[in-house]
Coordinates of C-alpha atoms and ligand atoms in Angstrom, one line a residue:
X1 CA -85.4 -11.0 48.6
X2 CA -87.1 -7.9 47.6
X3 CA -88.7 -6.8 44.4
X4 CA -88.1 -2.9 45.1
X5 CA -85.6 -1.4 42.8
X6 CA -83.0 0.8 44.4
X7 CA -81.0 3.2 42.3
X8 CA -79.9 7.0 42.2
X9 CA -81.7 9.1 40.0
X10 CA -79.8 12.3 39.4
X11 CA -79.1 13.3 43.1
X12 CA -82.0 11.5 44.5
X13 CA -82.1 7.9 46.0
X14 CA -84.9 5.9 44.6
X15 CA -86.4 2.9 46.5
X16 CA -89.5 2.1 44.2
X17 CA -92.0 -0.9 44.3
X18 CA -92.4 -0.9 40.6
X19 CA -93.0 -3.2 37.9
X20 CA -89.3 -3.8 36.7
X21 CA -90.5 -4.4 33.2
X22 CA -91.5 -0.8 32.9
X23 CA -89.1 1.2 30.9
X24 CA -87.0 3.8 32.5
X25 CA -88.1 6.6 30.3
X26 CA -91.8 6.1 31.6
X27 CA -90.5 6.2 35.2
X28 CA -88.5 9.4 34.5
X29 CA -91.3 11.3 32.8
X30 CA -93.9 10.2 35.5
X31 CA -91.6 11.8 38.0
X32 CA -91.9 15.0 36.3
X33 CA -88.4 14.7 34.6
X34 CA -89.8 15.8 31.3
X35 CA -86.5 17.0 29.9
X36 CA -86.0 13.5 28.5
X37 CA -88.2 13.3 25.6
X38 CA -90.1 10.5 23.9
X39 CA -89.6 10.4 20.1
X40 CA -89.9 7.1 18.4
X41 CA -89.9 4.6 21.3
X42 CA -87.9 2.2 19.3
X43 CA -84.3 3.3 19.9
X44 CA -84.0 5.2 16.6
X45 CA -84.1 8.9 17.4
X46 CA -81.8 9.4 20.7
X47 CA -84.4 11.8 22.2
X48 CA -84.6 9.7 25.2
X49 CA -80.9 9.1 25.8
X50 CA -79.7 9.0 29.5
X51 CA -76.6 8.0 31.2
X52 CA -76.3 5.0 33.2
X53 CA -73.4 4.9 35.9
X54 CA -72.3 1.7 37.4
X55 CA -69.5 0.7 39.9
X56 CA -66.6 -1.0 38.2
X57 CA -63.3 -1.5 39.6
X58 CA -63.8 1.0 42.2
X59 CA -64.9 3.7 39.8
X60 CA -68.2 4.7 38.3
X61 CA -68.4 4.1 34.6
X62 CA -71.0 5.9 32.6
X63 CA -72.5 5.0 29.3
X64 CA -75.4 6.2 27.2
X65 CA -78.5 4.1 26.5
X66 CA -82.0 4.6 25.0
X67 CA -84.2 4.9 28.2
X68 CA -87.4 4.1 26.0
X69 CA -86.1 0.5 25.8
X70 CA -84.2 -0.1 29.1
X71 CA -86.1 -1.9 31.6
X72 CA -86.2 -0.7 35.3
X73 CA -85.0 -4.1 36.4
X74 CA -81.7 -3.2 34.6
X75 CA -81.1 -0.1 36.7
X76 CA -80.9 -1.5 40.2
X77 CA -77.6 -0.4 42.1
X78 CA -76.9 2.1 39.2
X79 CA -76.8 6.0 38.7
X80 CA -79.3 7.2 36.1
X81 CA -78.5 10.7 34.9
X82 CA -81.1 12.7 32.8
X83 CA -80.7 16.3 31.5
X84 CA -82.1 17.7 34.9
X85 CA -79.3 15.9 36.5
X86 CA -76.4 17.5 34.8
X87 CA -77.3 21.1 35.5
X88 CA -78.8 21.6 38.8
X89 CA -77.8 25.2 39.5
X90 CA -80.8 26.6 37.4
X91 CA -78.7 29.5 36.7
X92 CA -75.6 28.9 34.5
X93 CA -75.4 26.5 31.4
X94 CA -72.8 23.8 31.4
X95 CA -69.9 24.3 28.9
X96 CA -71.6 21.9 26.4
X97 CA -75.1 23.7 26.9
X98 CA -73.2 26.9 26.2
X99 CA -71.4 25.6 23.0
X100 CA -74.9 24.7 21.8
X101 CA -76.1 28.2 22.1
X102 CA -73.1 29.8 20.6
X103 CA -73.2 27.5 17.6
X104 CA -77.0 27.9 17.2
X105 CA -77.1 24.3 17.7
X106 CA -80.8 23.9 18.9
X107 CA -84.1 25.1 17.5
X108 CA -87.0 23.4 18.6
X109 CA -84.9 21.8 21.3
X110 CA -86.6 18.4 21.2
X111 CA -83.4 16.7 20.4
X112 CA -81.1 19.0 22.5
X113 CA -81.2 17.0 25.8
X114 CA -80.2 13.8 24.1
X115 CA -77.2 15.4 22.4
X116 CA -76.2 17.2 25.5
X117 CA -76.5 13.8 27.6
X118 CA -74.4 11.9 25.0
X119 CA -71.7 14.4 24.8
X120 CA -71.5 14.7 28.6
X121 CA -71.4 11.0 28.8
X122 CA -68.5 11.2 26.3
X123 CA -66.5 13.8 28.5
X124 CA -67.0 11.4 31.7
X125 CA -65.7 8.3 29.7
X126 CA -63.1 9.4 27.4
X127 CA -59.4 9.2 28.2
X128 CA -58.6 12.2 26.0
X129 CA -60.8 14.5 23.9
X130 CA -61.2 14.3 20.1
X131 CA -63.6 15.8 17.7
X132 CA -64.1 12.5 15.8
X133 CA -64.7 10.6 18.9
X134 CA -67.0 13.4 20.2
X135 CA -68.9 12.9 16.9
X136 CA -69.1 9.2 17.4
X137 CA -70.4 9.5 20.8
X138 CA -73.5 11.2 19.5
X139 CA -74.1 8.5 17.1
X140 CA -77.9 7.6 17.2
X141 CA -78.9 11.1 18.1
X142 CA -81.0 12.7 15.5
X143 CA -82.0 16.3 15.0
X144 CA -84.9 17.0 12.5
X145 CA -84.6 20.9 12.5
X146 CA -81.3 22.4 13.1
X147 CA -79.1 20.5 10.7
X148 CA -76.4 18.6 12.2
X149 CA -73.3 20.8 11.1
X150 CA -74.1 23.4 14.0
X151 CA -74.2 20.4 16.4
X152 CA -70.9 19.1 15.2
X153 CA -69.4 22.5 15.4
X154 CA -70.5 22.6 19.0
X155 CA -68.9 19.3 19.8
X156 CA -65.7 20.5 18.1
X157 CA -65.6 23.7 20.2
X158 CA -65.8 21.6 23.3
X159 CA -63.0 19.4 22.2
X160 CA -60.9 22.0 21.2
X161 CA -61.5 24.2 24.2
X162 CA -61.2 21.5 26.8
X163 CA -58.8 18.9 25.1
X164 CA -56.2 19.3 27.8
X165 CA -58.8 18.8 30.5
X166 CA -59.0 15.1 30.9
X167 CA -55.2 14.6 31.5
X168 CA -55.3 17.2 34.4
X169 CA -56.1 15.1 37.3
X170 CA -56.6 11.3 38.4
X171 CA -60.0 12.3 39.4
X172 CA -61.7 13.0 36.4
X173 CA -65.1 13.6 37.8
X174 CA -63.6 16.4 40.1
X175 CA -62.2 18.1 37.0
X176 CA -65.5 17.8 35.2
X177 CA -67.3 19.2 38.4
X178 CA -64.6 22.1 38.7
X179 CA -65.3 23.2 35.1
X180 CA -69.1 22.9 35.7
X181 CA -69.8 20.0 33.2
X182 CA -71.5 18.1 36.1
X183 CA -72.7 19.2 39.5
X184 CA -70.7 18.4 42.7
X185 CA -72.9 15.8 43.7
X186 CA -71.2 13.5 41.3
X187 CA -68.5 13.3 43.6
X188 CA -70.3 11.3 46.0
X189 CA -72.1 8.8 43.7
X190 CA -69.3 6.2 44.0
X191 CA -69.9 6.1 47.8
X192 CA -73.6 6.1 47.5
X193 CA -73.7 3.2 45.0
X194 CA -71.5 1.1 47.1
X195 CA -74.1 1.1 49.7
X196 CA -76.9 -0.6 47.4
X197 CA -76.7 -4.3 47.7
X198 CA -76.9 -5.4 44.0
X199 CA -77.6 -9.0 44.7
X200 CA -80.8 -7.9 46.9
X201 CA -82.9 -7.2 43.7
X202 CA -85.1 -10.3 43.0
X203 CA -84.2 -10.9 39.4
X204 CA -87.3 -13.1 38.8
X205 CA -90.7 -11.5 38.5
X206 CA -94.0 -13.6 38.1
X207 CA -96.5 -13.2 35.3
X208 CA -98.0 -15.0 32.4
X209 CA -95.6 -16.3 30.0
X210 CA -91.7 -16.5 30.6
X211 CA -89.1 -14.4 29.2
X212 CA -85.4 -13.9 29.6
X213 CA -84.4 -10.3 29.4
X214 CA -80.8 -9.1 28.7
X215 CA -80.5 -5.5 27.3
X216 CA -84.1 -5.5 26.2
X217 CA -83.4 -3.8 22.9
X218 CA -85.3 -6.5 20.9
X219 CA -88.1 -7.3 23.5
X220 CA -89.0 -3.7 24.4
X221 CA -89.5 -2.8 20.6
X222 CA -91.5 -5.9 19.9
X223 CA -93.7 -6.7 22.9
X224 CA -93.3 -3.9 25.6
X225 CA -97.1 -4.5 26.9
X226 CA -96.6 -8.3 27.0
X227 CA -93.4 -7.7 28.9
X228 CA -95.5 -5.9 31.8
X229 CA -97.6 -9.0 32.4
X230 CA -94.8 -11.7 32.0
X231 CA -92.5 -13.7 34.2
X232 CA -89.3 -12.2 33.7
X233 CA -85.9 -13.4 34.4
X234 CA -83.4 -10.4 34.3
X235 CA -79.9 -11.5 33.1
X236 CA -78.2 -8.3 32.1
X237 CA -76.5 -7.7 35.5
X238 CA -75.7 -11.4 36.3
X239 CA -71.9 -11.0 36.8
X240 CA -71.4 -14.8 36.2
X241 CA -72.3 -14.4 32.4
X242 CA -70.6 -11.1 31.7
X243 CA -67.0 -11.8 30.5
X244 CA -64.7 -12.0 27.7
X245 CA -61.8 -14.1 28.3
X246 CA -59.1 -16.4 26.6
X247 CA -58.8 -20.0 27.8
X248 CA -56.9 -22.9 26.4
X249 CA -56.7 -21.5 22.7
X250 CA -60.4 -20.4 22.7
X251 CA -62.3 -17.2 23.2
X252 CA -65.2 -17.3 25.7
X253 CA -67.7 -14.6 25.7
X254 CA -70.4 -14.4 28.4
X255 CA -73.8 -14.0 26.9
X256 CA -74.6 -10.6 28.7
X257 CA -71.5 -9.1 27.1
X258 CA -72.8 -6.1 25.2
X259 CA -71.8 -5.4 21.5
X260 CA -69.7 -2.5 22.7
X261 CA -67.8 -4.6 25.3
X262 CA -67.1 -7.1 22.5
X263 CA -66.0 -4.0 20.3
X264 CA -63.7 -2.6 23.1
X265 CA -62.3 -6.1 24.3
X266 CA -58.5 -6.1 24.2
X267 CA -58.6 -9.9 23.6
X268 CA -61.1 -9.4 20.6
X269 CA -59.0 -6.7 19.2
X270 CA -55.8 -8.7 19.2
X271 CA -57.2 -11.4 17.1
X272 CA -59.6 -9.2 15.0
X273 CA -58.0 -5.8 14.5
X274 CA -60.6 -4.6 12.1
X275 CA -63.5 -5.2 14.6
X276 CA -64.5 -1.5 14.6
X277 CA -65.2 -1.5 10.9
X278 CA -67.5 -4.5 11.2
X279 CA -69.3 -3.6 14.4
X280 CA -69.7 0.2 13.9
X281 CA -72.6 -0.9 11.4
X282 CA -74.5 -2.4 14.4
X283 CA -77.3 -0.1 15.7
X284 CA -75.9 3.4 17.5
X285 CA -73.7 3.6 20.4
X286 CA -76.4 3.6 22.9
X287 CA -78.0 0.5 21.4
X288 CA -74.5 -1.2 21.3
X289 CA -74.3 -0.3 25.0
X290 CA -77.4 -2.2 26.0
X291 CA -77.7 -4.9 23.1
X292 CA -76.0 -8.3 24.3
X293 CA -74.6 -11.2 22.5
X294 CA -76.9 -13.5 24.0
X295 CA -79.9 -11.3 23.1
X296 CA -78.8 -11.1 19.4
X297 CA -78.1 -14.8 19.1
X298 CA -81.4 -16.0 20.9
X299 CA -83.6 -13.6 19.2
X300 CA -82.8 -16.0 16.3
X301 CA -83.4 -13.3 13.6
X302 CA -82.0 -14.5 10.4
X303 CA -80.2 -11.0 10.0
X304 CA -78.7 -10.7 13.5
X305 CA -75.3 -9.2 12.9
X306 CA -73.5 -10.8 15.9
X307 CA -75.1 -14.2 15.0
X308 CA -73.6 -13.9 11.6
X309 CA -70.2 -12.8 13.1
X310 CA -70.0 -15.7 15.6
X311 CA -71.6 -18.4 13.3
X312 CA -68.7 -17.4 10.9
X313 CA -66.3 -18.2 13.7
X314 CA -67.9 -21.7 14.1
X315 CA -68.8 -20.9 17.6
X316 CA -70.5 -23.3 20.1
X317 CA -73.3 -22.2 22.4
X318 CA -73.2 -23.1 26.1
X319 CA -76.8 -23.4 27.7
X320 CA -77.7 -23.9 31.3
X321 CA -80.8 -25.1 32.9
X322 CA -82.4 -24.2 36.3
X323 CA -80.0 -26.5 38.1
X324 CA -77.0 -25.1 36.1
X325 CA -76.5 -28.4 34.0
X326 CA -74.5 -27.3 30.9
X327 CA -75.3 -28.3 27.4
X328 CA -73.3 -27.5 24.3
X329 CA -74.5 -27.0 20.8
X330 CA -72.6 -25.9 17.8
X331 CA -74.0 -22.6 16.5
X332 CA -74.4 -24.2 13.1
X333 CA -77.0 -26.6 14.6
X334 CA -78.7 -24.2 16.8
X335 CA -81.2 -22.7 14.6
X336 CA -84.0 -25.1 13.6
X337 CA -86.6 -23.1 11.7
X338 CA -87.7 -19.4 11.7
X339 CA -86.9 -18.0 15.2
X340 CA -86.8 -21.4 16.6
X341 CA -83.7 -22.5 18.3
X342 CA -82.5 -25.9 19.9
X343 CA -82.7 -24.1 23.5
X344 CA -85.5 -25.7 25.7
X345 CA -87.8 -23.1 27.5
X346 CA -86.2 -23.3 30.8
X347 CA -82.6 -23.0 29.5
X348 CA -80.7 -19.7 28.9
X349 CA -77.4 -19.3 27.1
X350 CA -74.5 -19.0 29.4
X351 CA -71.7 -18.1 27.1
X352 CA -70.4 -18.9 23.6
X353 CA -66.9 -20.1 22.7
X354 CA -64.8 -20.3 19.5
X355 CA -61.3 -21.6 18.6
X356 CA -58.7 -18.9 18.3
X357 CA -57.9 -19.2 14.5
X358 CA -54.6 -20.9 13.4
X359 CA -52.2 -18.3 11.6
X360 CA -52.3 -17.4 8.8
X361 CA -55.9 -16.7 9.0
X362 CA -58.2 -14.3 7.1
X363 CA -61.5 -12.8 8.7
X364 CA -64.1 -10.6 7.2
X365 CA -67.8 -9.5 7.9
X366 CA -69.9 -7.8 5.3
X367 CA -73.4 -6.1 5.7
X368 CA -75.5 -4.6 3.3
X369 CA -78.6 -2.7 4.5
X370 CA -81.0 -0.1 3.0
X371 CA -79.4 2.7 5.1
X372 CA -75.7 2.6 5.8
X373 CA -76.1 3.3 9.6
X374 CA -78.6 2.4 12.1
X375 CA -80.3 -0.2 10.1
X376 CA -80.7 -4.0 10.1
X377 CA -79.2 -6.0 7.4
X378 CA -80.8 -6.8 4.3
X379 CA -78.1 -9.6 3.8
X380 CA -75.0 -10.1 5.8
X381 CA -72.1 -12.7 5.8
X382 CA -69.0 -13.6 7.7
X383 CA -66.0 -15.5 6.5
X384 CA -62.9 -17.2 8.3
X385 CA -60.3 -18.8 6.2
X386 CA -57.2 -20.5 7.5
X387 CA -54.4 -21.6 5.1
X388 CA -51.5 -23.7 5.2
X389 CA -48.9 -23.6 2.2
X390 CA -51.6 -21.7 0.3
X391 CA -54.2 -24.5 0.7
X392 CA -57.4 -23.8 2.5
X393 CA -56.7 -25.8 5.6
X394 CA -60.2 -24.5 7.4
X395 CA -63.0 -22.4 6.5
X396 CA -66.3 -21.2 7.7
X397 CA -69.1 -19.0 6.1
X398 CA -72.2 -17.7 7.3
X399 CA -75.1 -15.8 5.5
X400 CA -77.7 -13.9 7.1
X401 CA -81.0 -12.8 5.4
X402 CA -81.1 -15.5 2.7
X403 CA -83.0 -18.4 4.6
X404 CA -85.5 -18.6 7.4
X405 CA -82.5 -19.2 9.8
X406 CA -78.9 -17.8 10.0
X407 CA -77.4 -19.9 7.4
X408 CA -74.0 -21.9 7.8
X409 CA -72.9 -22.4 4.4
X410 CA -71.7 -26.1 4.6
X411 CA -71.6 -27.3 1.0
X412 CA -69.5 -24.2 0.2
X413 CA -67.4 -24.9 3.1
X414 CA -66.8 -28.5 2.0
X415 CA -66.1 -27.4 -1.6
X416 CA -63.3 -25.0 -0.7
X417 CA -61.7 -27.2 1.9
X418 CA -58.2 -28.5 1.0
X419 CA -58.1 -26.5 -2.2
X420 CA -55.8 -23.9 -3.5
X421 CA -57.4 -20.3 -4.0
X422 CA -57.8 -19.1 -7.6
X423 CA -60.2 -16.8 -9.3
X424 CA -62.0 -19.9 -10.8
X425 CA -62.3 -21.6 -7.4
X426 CA -63.7 -18.5 -5.9
X427 CA -66.2 -18.1 -8.8
X428 CA -67.3 -21.7 -8.3
X429 CA -67.7 -21.3 -4.5
X430 CA -69.8 -18.1 -4.9
X431 CA -72.2 -19.8 -7.3
X432 CA -72.5 -22.8 -4.9
X433 CA -73.2 -20.3 -2.1
X434 CA -76.0 -18.6 -4.2
X435 CA -77.5 -22.2 -4.4
X436 CA -77.3 -22.9 -0.8
X437 CA -79.4 -19.7 -0.1
X438 CA -83.2 -19.9 -0.1
X439 CA -84.2 -16.1 0.5
X440 CA -87.8 -14.9 0.4
X441 CA -89.0 -11.6 -0.9
X442 CA -90.0 -9.1 1.6
X443 CA -89.6 -5.2 2.6
X444 CA -85.8 -5.8 2.4
X445 CA -85.8 -7.1 -1.1
X446 CA -86.9 -9.5 -3.7
X447 CA -85.6 -13.0 -3.4
X448 CA -83.5 -12.9 -6.5
X449 CA -81.9 -9.5 -5.3
X450 CA -81.0 -11.0 -1.9
X451 CA -79.3 -14.0 -3.8
X452 CA -77.4 -11.6 -5.9
X453 CA -76.4 -9.6 -2.9
X454 CA -75.1 -12.6 -1.1
X455 CA -72.9 -13.6 -4.1
X456 CA -71.7 -10.1 -4.3
X457 CA -70.8 -10.2 -0.5
X458 CA -69.0 -13.4 -0.9
X459 CA -66.8 -11.9 -3.7
X460 CA -66.2 -8.8 -1.4
X461 CA -64.8 -11.2 1.2
X462 CA -62.4 -12.7 -1.1
X463 CA -61.4 -9.3 -2.9
X464 CA -60.8 -7.8 0.5
X465 CA -58.8 -10.6 1.9
X466 CA -56.9 -11.8 -1.2
X467 CA -56.4 -8.8 -3.4
X468 CA -53.3 -10.6 -5.0
X469 CA -55.7 -13.4 -6.3
X470 CA -58.9 -11.8 -7.2
X471 CA -59.9 -8.2 -8.0
X472 CA -63.3 -6.5 -8.7
X473 CA -62.9 -6.7 -12.5
X474 CA -62.8 -10.5 -12.3
X475 CA -66.2 -10.6 -10.6
X476 CA -68.1 -8.5 -13.4
X477 CA -71.4 -10.4 -14.5
X478 CA -71.7 -10.9 -18.2
Ligands
FAD501 C1 -82.6 1.0 17.1 C2 -82.2 -0.5 17.0 C3 -81.1 -0.9 16.2 C4 -80.6 -2.2 16.0 N1 -79.6 -2.4 15.2 C5 -79.2 -3.7 15.0 C6 -78.2 -4.1 14.2 O1 -77.5 -3.2 13.5 N2 -77.9 -5.5 14.1 C7 -78.4 -6.4 14.8 O2 -78.1 -7.4 14.6 N3 -79.4 -6.1 15.5 C8 -79.8 -4.8 15.8 N4 -80.8 -4.4 16.8 C9 -81.6 -5.5 17.5 C10 -81.0 -5.8 19.0 O3 -80.4 -4.6 19.4 C11 -80.1 -6.9 19.0 O4 -80.7 -8.2 18.5 C12 -79.6 -7.1 20.5 O5 -78.3 -7.9 20.4 C13 -80.6 -7.8 21.4 O6 -79.9 -7.9 22.6 P1 -80.7 -7.5 24.0 O7 -79.6 -8.0 25.1 O8 -81.2 -6.1 23.8 O9 -82.0 -8.6 23.8 P2 -83.1 -8.8 24.6 O10 -84.2 -7.9 24.0 O11 -83.0 -8.7 26.1 O12 -83.5 -10.3 24.2 C14 -83.9 -10.7 22.8 C15 -84.2 -12.2 22.7 O13 -83.3 -13.1 23.3 C16 -83.6 -13.6 24.5 N5 -82.5 -13.7 25.3 C17 -81.9 -12.6 25.7 N6 -80.8 -13.1 26.4 C18 -80.8 -14.5 26.5 C19 -80.1 -15.5 27.0 N7 -78.8 -15.2 27.7 N8 -80.3 -16.8 26.9 C20 -81.4 -17.0 26.2 N9 -82.3 -16.2 25.7 C21 -81.8 -14.9 25.8 C22 -84.9 -12.9 25.0 O14 -85.6 -13.8 25.8 C23 -85.4 -12.4 23.7 O15 -86.2 -13.4 23.2 C24 -81.2 -3.0 16.8 C25 -82.4 -2.8 17.5 C26 -82.7 -1.5 17.9 C27 -83.9 -1.1 18.6
FES502 S1 -87.6 7.7 21.9 FE1 -86.3 7.5 20.2 S2 -84.6 6.3 20.6 FE2 -85.9 6.3 22.4
FES503 S1 -83.6 21.2 17.3 FE1 -85.5 20.4 16.8 S2 -85.1 18.3 16.5 FE2 -83.2 19.1 16.8

């Protein structure tokens, strides 16, 4: 077993004996690749965006991540692409760089590498080009001086000029290289990556205290220095816990499935067609590419969005210890007190599962935050209702941000069960949910305000799901 991390950085093979808890941004910049910028170092600005390419089903799949939060331990066997790596000619600009020049989309230039990388990642991954999707790919990139309109125009210029490009050939990378979007060395990355033994990297590193690390998007914001001295167990690339599958009437989700993998899962979209509307409120695209379900649930924040989502589906968590002995805990019993779960120190979450709801069923997620995008929730809530002959045959409701733990509204559930929906029933249930909540006042709002928010979110669930029964005018507070 080796502790060395092997990966390809742009066109260069790296075999480095480094602390795997260092973040890729520091490694890149220490190696004189200073085009990638350090802005916030908290995942908020996108100046540090790089592409990570990974071999999947015999092709290299690229995604954007925030290098300021992505540990080196997560890049073994992968291709890391910085702004220097997409234009190695030193003479001509790539079509995306050219579009930025023509639209005046760069002034101080601090944000520009991040935008260019995100758009290049979009071209490398998109099936067909579309201005709206190109804009979506830059989600999380912030420009402080140009104003975003010229950047949006540059993206539109690319998508309209090259919209036939992606359908031209089976070999998309060849087409992109032919048009100068990426250098020719991209054509050989697949073969080069296949020569790196992914299992070779020692996924446990010894230090003082012990941490499981998945995407790192919580840990490397909170305690990057502690991570450098800790015993780390890297989970992100463990293939055994990266899956989404349907089995015997249940959906099983491996703990290192990322938020974006859940969002794009055909299985999840079959049963939850509005998934995009719920999950687009989670962080930004690069964060969704690294943030995992296991990380969200085990961070145990009372306002975790995926925690609310899966608690509302009445999920069960499956834990494994060192010897792979499994233990199951219903999510509603998993959270014991603030940030404390029923998981023992040597156990990690392997996967969760939940029953596929019986039709007809109604599902909704609501989130209110101080800023609509790229912000954690002040309060969030999820509801699942199954009905039979207009009677509520099953119901689960979660509420985040209104207690020290992610709350499963047990009393409100019991109250609603086996009843027929009506305006009066909904009003009584909302009142009961408000009484189950015990929020505290903090930077996200006063306790009374959060309680009121929860009640309004519950009304939103019912108004969206049962517009024939209740409308906004029924919920006006006297
Ligand atoms: C800019 C930004 C925006 C964000 N926006 C949102 C948002 O909108 N909504 C939201 O809910 N969160 C948000 N987050 C928080 C974070 O991205 C999520 O909580 C994410 O899901 C954490 O997953 P991770 O894999 O990155 O966790 P990590 O940082 O790797 O780990 C988080 C915690 O979980 C533990 N852990 C990880 N995997 C396991 C496992 N399999 N078993 C046991 N323990 C494990 C770790 O030890 C650690 O304590 C945001 C973060 C940033 C930086
Ligand atoms: S430096 Fe701002 S997102 Fe990484
Ligand atoms: S050009 Fe200055 S921050 Fe975007």
